[in-house]
Coordinates of N, CA and C in Angstrom, one line a residue:
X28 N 0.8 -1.2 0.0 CA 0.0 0.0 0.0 C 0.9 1.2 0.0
X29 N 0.3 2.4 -0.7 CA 1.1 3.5 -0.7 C 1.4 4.1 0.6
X30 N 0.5 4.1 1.4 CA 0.8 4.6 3.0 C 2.3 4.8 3.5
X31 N 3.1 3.9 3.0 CA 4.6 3.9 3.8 C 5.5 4.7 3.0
X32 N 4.8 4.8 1.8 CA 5.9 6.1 0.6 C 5.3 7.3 0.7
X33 N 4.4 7.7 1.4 CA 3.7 8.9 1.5 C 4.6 9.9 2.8
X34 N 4.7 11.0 2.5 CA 5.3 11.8 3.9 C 4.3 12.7 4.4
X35 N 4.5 13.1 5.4 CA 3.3 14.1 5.9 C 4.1 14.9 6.6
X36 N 3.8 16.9 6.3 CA 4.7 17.0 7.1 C 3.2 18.8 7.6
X37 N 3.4 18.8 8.7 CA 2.9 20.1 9.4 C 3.2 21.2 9.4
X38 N 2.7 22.1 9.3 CA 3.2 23.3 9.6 C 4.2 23.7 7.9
X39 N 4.3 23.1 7.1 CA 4.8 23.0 5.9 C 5.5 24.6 5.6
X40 N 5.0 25.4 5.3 CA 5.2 26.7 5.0 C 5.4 27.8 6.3
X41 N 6.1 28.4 6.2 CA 6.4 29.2 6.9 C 4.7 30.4 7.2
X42 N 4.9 30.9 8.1 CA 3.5 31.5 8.7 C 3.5 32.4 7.4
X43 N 4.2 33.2 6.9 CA 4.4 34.9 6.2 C 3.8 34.2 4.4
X44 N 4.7 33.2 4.4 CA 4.7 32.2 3.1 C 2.6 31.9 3.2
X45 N 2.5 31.0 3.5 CA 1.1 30.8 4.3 C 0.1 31.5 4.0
X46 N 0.0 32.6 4.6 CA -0.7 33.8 4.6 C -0.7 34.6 3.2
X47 N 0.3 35.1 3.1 CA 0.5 35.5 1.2 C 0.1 34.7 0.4
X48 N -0.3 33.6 0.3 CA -0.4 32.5 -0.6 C -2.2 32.1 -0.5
X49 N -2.1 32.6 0.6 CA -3.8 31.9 0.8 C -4.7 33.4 0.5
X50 N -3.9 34.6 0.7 CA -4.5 35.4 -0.1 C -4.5 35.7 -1.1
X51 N -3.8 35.4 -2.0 CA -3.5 35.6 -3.3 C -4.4 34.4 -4.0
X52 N -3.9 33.4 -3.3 CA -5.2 32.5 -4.0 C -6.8 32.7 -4.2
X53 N -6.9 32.8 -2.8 CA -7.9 33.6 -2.6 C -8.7 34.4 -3.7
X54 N -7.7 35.4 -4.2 CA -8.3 36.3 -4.9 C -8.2 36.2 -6.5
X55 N -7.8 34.9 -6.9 CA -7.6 34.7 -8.2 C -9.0 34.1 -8.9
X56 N -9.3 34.8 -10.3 CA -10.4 34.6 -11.1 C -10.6 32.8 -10.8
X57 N -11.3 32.3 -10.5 CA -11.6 31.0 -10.7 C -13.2 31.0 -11.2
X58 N -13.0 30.6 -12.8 CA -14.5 30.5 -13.2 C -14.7 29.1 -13.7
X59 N -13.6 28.1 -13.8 CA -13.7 26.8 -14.0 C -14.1 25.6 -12.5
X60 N -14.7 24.8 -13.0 CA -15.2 23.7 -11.9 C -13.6 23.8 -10.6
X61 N -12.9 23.0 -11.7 CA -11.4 23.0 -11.0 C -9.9 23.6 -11.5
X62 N -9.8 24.6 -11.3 CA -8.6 25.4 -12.3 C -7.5 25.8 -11.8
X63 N -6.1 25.2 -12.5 CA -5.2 25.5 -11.6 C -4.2 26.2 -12.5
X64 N -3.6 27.3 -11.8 CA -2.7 28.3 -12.0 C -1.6 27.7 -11.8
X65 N -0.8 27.2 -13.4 CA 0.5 27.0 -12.8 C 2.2 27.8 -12.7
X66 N 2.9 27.4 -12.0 CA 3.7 28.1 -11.9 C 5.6 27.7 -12.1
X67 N 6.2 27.7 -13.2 CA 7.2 27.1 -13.6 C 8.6 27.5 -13.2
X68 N 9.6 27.0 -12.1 CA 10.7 28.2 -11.9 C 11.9 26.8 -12.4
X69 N 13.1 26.9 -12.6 CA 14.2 26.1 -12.7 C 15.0 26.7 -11.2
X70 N 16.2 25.7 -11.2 CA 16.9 25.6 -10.1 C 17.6 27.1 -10.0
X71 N 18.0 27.7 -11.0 CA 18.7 28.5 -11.1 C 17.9 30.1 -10.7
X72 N 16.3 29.8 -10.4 CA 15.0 30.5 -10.3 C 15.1 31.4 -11.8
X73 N 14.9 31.2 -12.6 CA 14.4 31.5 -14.4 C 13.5 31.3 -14.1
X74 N 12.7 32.0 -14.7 CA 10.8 31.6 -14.3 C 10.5 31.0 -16.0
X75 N 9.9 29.5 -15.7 CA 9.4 29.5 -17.3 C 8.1 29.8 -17.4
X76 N 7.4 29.9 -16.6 CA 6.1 30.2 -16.8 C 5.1 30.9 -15.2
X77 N 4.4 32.0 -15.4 CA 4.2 32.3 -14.2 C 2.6 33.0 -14.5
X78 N 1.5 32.2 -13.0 CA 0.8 33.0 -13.2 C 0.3 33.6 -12.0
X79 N 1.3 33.5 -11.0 CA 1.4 34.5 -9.7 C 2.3 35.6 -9.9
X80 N 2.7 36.5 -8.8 CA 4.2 37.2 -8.8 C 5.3 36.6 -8.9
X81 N 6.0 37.5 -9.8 CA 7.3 36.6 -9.9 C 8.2 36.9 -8.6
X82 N 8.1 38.1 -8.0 CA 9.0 37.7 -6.8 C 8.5 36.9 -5.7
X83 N 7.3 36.7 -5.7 CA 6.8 35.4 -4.6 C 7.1 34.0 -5.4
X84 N 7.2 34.0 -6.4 CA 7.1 32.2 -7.3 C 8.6 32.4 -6.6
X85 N 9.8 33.1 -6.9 CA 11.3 33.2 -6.9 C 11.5 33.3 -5.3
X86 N 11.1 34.0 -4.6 CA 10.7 33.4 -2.8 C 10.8 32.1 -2.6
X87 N 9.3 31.0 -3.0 CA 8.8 30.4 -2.8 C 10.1 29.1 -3.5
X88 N 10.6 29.2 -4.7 CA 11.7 28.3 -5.3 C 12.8 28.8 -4.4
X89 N 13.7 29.3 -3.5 CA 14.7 30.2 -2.9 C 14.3 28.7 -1.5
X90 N 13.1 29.4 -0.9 CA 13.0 28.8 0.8 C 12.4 27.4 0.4
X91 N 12.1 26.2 -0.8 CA 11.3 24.8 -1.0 C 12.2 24.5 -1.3
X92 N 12.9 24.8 -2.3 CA 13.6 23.8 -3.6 C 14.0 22.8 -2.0
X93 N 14.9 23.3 -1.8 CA 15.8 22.3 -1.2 C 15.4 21.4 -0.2
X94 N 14.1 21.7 0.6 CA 13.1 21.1 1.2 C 12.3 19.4 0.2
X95 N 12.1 19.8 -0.7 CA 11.5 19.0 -1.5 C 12.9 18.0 -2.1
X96 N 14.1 18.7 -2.5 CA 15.0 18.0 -2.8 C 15.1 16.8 -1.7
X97 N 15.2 17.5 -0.3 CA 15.5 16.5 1.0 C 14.7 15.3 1.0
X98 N 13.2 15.7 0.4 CA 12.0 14.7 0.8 C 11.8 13.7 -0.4
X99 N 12.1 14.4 -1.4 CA 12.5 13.1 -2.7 C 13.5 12.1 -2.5
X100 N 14.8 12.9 -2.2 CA 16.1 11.8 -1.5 C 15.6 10.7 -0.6
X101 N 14.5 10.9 0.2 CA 14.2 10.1 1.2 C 13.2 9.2 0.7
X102 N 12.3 10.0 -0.3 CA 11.1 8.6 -1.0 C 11.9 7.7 -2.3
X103 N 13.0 8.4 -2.8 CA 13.5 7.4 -4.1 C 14.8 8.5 -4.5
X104 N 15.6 8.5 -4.2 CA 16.7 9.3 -4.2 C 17.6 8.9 -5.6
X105 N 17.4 8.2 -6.0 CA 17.6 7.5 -7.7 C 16.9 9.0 -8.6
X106 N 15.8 9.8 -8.1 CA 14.9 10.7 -9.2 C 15.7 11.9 -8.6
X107 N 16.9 11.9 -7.7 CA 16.9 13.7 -7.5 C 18.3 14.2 -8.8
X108 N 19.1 13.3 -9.7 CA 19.8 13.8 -10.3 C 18.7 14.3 -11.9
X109 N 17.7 14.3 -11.7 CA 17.0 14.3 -13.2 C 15.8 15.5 -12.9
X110 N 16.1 16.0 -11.5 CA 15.2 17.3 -11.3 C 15.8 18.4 -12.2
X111 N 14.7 18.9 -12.9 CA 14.6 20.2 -14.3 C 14.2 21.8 -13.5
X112 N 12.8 21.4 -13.0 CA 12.3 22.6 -12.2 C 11.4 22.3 -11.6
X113 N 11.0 23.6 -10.7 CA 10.1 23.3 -10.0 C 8.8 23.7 -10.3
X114 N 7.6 23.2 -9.9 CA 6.1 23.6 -10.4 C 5.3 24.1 -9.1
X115 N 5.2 25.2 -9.0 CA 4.5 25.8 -7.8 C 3.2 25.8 -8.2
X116 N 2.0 25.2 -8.5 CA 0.5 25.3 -9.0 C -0.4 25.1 -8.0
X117 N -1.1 26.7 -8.0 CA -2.1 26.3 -6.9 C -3.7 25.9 -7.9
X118 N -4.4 25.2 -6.9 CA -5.9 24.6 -7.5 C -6.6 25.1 -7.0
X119 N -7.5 25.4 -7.6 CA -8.9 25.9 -7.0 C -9.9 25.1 -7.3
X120 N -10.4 24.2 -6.3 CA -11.4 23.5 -6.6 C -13.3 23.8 -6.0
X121 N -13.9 24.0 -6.9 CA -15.4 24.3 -6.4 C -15.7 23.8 -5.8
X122 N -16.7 23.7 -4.6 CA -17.0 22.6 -3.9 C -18.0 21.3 -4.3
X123 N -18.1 20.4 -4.0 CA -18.8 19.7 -4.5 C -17.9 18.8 -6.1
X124 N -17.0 19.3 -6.3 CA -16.6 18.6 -7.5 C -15.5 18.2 -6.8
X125 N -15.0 16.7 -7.8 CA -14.1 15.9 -7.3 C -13.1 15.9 -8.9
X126 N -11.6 15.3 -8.8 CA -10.7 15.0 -9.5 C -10.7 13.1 -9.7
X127 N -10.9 12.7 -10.9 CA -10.8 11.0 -11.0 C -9.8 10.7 -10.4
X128 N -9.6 9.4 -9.9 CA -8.3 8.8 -9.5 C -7.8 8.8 -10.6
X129 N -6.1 9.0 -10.4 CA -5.4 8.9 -11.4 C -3.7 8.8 -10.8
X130 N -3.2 8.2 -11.5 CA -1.6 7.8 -11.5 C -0.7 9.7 -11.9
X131 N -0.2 10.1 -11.0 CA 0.2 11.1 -12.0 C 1.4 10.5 -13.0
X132 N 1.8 11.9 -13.9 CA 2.3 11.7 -15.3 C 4.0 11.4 -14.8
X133 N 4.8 10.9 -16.0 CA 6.2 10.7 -15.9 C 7.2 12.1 -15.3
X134 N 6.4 13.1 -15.7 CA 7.4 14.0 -15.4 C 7.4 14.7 -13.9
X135 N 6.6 14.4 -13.0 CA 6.3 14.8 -11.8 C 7.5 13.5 -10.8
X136 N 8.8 14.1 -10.6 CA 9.3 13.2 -10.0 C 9.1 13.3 -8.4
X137 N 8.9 14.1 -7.6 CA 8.0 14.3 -6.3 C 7.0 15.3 -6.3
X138 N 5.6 14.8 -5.9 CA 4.4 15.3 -5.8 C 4.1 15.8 -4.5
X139 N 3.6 16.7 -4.6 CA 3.3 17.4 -3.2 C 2.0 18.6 -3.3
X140 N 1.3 18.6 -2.3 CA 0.2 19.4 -1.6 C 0.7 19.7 -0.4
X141 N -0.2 21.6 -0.7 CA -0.2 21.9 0.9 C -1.5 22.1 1.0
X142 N -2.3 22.1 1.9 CA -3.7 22.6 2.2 C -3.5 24.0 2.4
X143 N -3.8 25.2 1.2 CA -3.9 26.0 2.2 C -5.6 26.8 2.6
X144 N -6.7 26.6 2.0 CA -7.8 27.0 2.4 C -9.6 26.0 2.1
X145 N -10.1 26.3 2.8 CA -10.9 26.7 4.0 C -10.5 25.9 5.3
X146 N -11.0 26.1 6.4 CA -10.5 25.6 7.8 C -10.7 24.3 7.8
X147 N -11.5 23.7 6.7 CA -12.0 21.9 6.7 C -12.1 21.5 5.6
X148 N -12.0 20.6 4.7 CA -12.3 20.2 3.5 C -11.8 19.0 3.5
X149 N -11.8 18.3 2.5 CA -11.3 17.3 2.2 C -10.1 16.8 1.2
X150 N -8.7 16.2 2.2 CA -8.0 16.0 2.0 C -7.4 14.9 0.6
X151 N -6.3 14.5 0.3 CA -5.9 13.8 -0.6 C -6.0 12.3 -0.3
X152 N -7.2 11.8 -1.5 CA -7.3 10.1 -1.0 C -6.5 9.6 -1.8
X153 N -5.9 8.7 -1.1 CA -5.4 7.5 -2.2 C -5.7 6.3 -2.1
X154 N -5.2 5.4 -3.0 CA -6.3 3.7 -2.9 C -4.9 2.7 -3.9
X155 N -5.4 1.6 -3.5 CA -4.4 1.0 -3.6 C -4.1 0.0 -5.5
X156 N -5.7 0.3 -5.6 CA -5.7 0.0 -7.5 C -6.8 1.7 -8.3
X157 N -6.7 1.3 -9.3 CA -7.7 2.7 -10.0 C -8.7 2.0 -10.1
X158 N -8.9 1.7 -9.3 CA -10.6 1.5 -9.2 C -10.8 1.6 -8.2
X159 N -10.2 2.3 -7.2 CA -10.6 2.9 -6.0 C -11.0 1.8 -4.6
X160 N -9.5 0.9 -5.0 CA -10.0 -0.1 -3.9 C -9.3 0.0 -3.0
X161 N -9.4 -0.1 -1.2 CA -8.7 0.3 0.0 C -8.3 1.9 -0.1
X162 N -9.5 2.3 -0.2 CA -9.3 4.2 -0.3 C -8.9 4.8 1.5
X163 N -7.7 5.7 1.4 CA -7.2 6.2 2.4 C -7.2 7.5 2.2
X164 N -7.9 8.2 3.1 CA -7.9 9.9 2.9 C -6.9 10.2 4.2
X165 N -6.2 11.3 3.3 CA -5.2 11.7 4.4 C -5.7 13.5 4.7
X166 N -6.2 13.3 5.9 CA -6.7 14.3 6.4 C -6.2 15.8 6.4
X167 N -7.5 16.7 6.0 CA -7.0 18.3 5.2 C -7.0 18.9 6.7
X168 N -5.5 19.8 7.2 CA -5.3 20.1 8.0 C -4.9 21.7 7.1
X169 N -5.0 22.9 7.4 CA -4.4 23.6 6.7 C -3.1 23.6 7.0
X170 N -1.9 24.1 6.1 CA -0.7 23.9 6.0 C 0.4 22.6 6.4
X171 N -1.1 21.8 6.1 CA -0.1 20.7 6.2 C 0.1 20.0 4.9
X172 N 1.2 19.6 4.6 CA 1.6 19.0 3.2 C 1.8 17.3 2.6
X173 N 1.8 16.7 1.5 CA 1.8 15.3 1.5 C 2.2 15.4 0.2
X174 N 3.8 14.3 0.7 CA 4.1 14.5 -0.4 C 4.1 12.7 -0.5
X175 N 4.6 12.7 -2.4 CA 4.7 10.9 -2.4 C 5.9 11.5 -4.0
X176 N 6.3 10.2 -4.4 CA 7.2 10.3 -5.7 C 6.4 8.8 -5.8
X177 N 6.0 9.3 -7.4 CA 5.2 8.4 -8.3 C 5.8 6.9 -8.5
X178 N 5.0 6.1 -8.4 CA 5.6 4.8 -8.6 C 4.5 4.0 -9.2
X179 N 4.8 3.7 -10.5 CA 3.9 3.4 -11.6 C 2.9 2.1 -11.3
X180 N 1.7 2.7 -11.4 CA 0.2 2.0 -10.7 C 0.5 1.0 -9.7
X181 N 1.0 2.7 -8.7 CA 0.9 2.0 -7.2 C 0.3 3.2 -6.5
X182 N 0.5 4.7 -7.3 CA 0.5 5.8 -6.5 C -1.1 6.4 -7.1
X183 N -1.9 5.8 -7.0 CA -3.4 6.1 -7.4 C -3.7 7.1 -6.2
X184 N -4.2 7.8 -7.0 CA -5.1 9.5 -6.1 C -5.5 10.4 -6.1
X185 N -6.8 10.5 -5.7 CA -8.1 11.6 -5.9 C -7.7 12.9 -4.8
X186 N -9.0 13.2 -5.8 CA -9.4 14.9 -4.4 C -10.5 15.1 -4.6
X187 N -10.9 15.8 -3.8 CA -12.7 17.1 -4.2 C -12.6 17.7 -3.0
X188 N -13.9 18.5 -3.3 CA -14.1 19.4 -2.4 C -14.9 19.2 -1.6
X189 N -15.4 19.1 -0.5 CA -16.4 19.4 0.0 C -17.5 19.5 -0.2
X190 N -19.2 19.9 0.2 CA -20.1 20.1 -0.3 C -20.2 21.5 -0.1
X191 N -19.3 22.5 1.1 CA -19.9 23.4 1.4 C -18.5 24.7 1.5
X192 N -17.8 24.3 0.4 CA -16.5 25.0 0.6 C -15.7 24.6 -0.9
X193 N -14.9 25.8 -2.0 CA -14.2 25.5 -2.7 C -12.9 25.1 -1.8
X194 N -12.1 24.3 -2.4 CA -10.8 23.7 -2.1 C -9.6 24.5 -2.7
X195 N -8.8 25.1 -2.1 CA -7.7 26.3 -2.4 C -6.4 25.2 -1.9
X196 N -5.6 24.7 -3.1 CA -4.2 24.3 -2.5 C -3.4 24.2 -3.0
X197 N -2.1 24.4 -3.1 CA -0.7 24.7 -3.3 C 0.0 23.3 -3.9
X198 N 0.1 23.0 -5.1 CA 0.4 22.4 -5.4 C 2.3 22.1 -5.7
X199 N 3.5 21.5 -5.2 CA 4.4 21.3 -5.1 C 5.2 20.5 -5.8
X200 N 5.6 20.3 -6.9 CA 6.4 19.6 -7.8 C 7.4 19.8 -8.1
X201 N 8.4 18.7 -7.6 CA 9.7 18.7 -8.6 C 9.7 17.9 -9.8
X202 N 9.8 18.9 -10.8 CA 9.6 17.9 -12.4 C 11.0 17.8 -13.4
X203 N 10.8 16.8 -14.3 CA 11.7 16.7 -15.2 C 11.4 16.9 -16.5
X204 N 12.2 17.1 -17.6 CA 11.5 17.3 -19.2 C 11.7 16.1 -19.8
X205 N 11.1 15.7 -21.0 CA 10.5 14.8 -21.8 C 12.0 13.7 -22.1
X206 N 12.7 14.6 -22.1 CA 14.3 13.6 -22.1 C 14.5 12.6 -20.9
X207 N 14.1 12.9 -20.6 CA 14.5 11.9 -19.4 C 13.2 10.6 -18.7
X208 N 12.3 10.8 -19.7 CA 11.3 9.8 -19.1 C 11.7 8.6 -19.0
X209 N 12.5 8.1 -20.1 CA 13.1 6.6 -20.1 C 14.3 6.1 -18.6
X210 N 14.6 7.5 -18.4 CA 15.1 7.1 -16.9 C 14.1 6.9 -15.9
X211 N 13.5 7.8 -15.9 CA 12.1 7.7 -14.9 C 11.5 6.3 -14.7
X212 N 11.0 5.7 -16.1 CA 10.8 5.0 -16.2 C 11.4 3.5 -15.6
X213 N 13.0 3.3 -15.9 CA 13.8 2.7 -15.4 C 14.2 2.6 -13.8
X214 N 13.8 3.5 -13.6 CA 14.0 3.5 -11.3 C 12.6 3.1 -11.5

């Protein structure tokens, strides 16, 4: 079961980090069911793509990278020489709508969520086949984060929202480019 490759960690972001983030999200146009803003920086912080501020994405890659580096080393440390950039993407999810279970993609070498808004909602499930068998929800605490590095149809996992609250959360990726999937592949 995935439960033993999964990390959990509290308090994830710094309070100032936190706060800026949950208001900016906050305030971003969301007119889709589930729409997420993404946000692309390299190690060197080059922004490839941005749809927050660039001096909070270039903050945010400055005080994580290396955090996320530490917590990949520890789930499969084989994937930290093939990190490209980082993907800061926050989601906004409506309430009441859910995301299918799904395996993520090759290029997501550690995955991560932070909760950062409303005070309750519902957390990240995972299950142990895609068909949603032995479902484990890991409880939505705000600022607390979960991360896992993909391991091909083992790491199956949903989300949604609530019935009475959209779902606001910080999405955390170390990714690789299209060159390297056959290594990916290979660990």
């Amino acid at each position: 079961m995935i439960n033993n490759k999964i990390k959990i960690f509290d308090d994830f972001l710094e309070a100032e980090d936190l706060k800026e983030l949950t208001i900016y999200a906050k305030n971003l146009n969301n007119n889709r069911e589930i729409h997420a803003f993404h946000n692309k920086i390299d190690q060197n912080n080059n922004i490839l793509s941005a749809s927050i501020d660039a001096n909070l994405l270039i903050r945010l890659n400055k005080k994580y990278l290396e955090k996320g580096i530490s917590i990949l080393k520890e789930l499969n440390e084989k994937k930290v020489s093939l990190i490209d950039y980082s993907d800061f993407t926050i989601i906004k999810t409506k309430k009441n709508m859910k995301f299918s279970i799904h395996d993520d993609t090759f290029n997501k070498l550690l995955s991560g969520v932070v909760y950062l808004y409303p005070e309750k909602n519902v957390g990240t499930i995972f299950y142990n086949t895609k068909n949603g068998k032995d479902k484990n929800v890991t409880e939505w605490k705000i600022n607390r984060a979960v991360f896992f590095s993909r391991i091909e149809r083992e790491t199956w996992h949903s989300y949604a929202a609530d019935n009475a609250n959209d779902r606001i959360t910080l999405i955390f990726n170390l990714m690789t480019k299209e060159k390297n999937f056959k290594k990916v592949l290979e660990i």
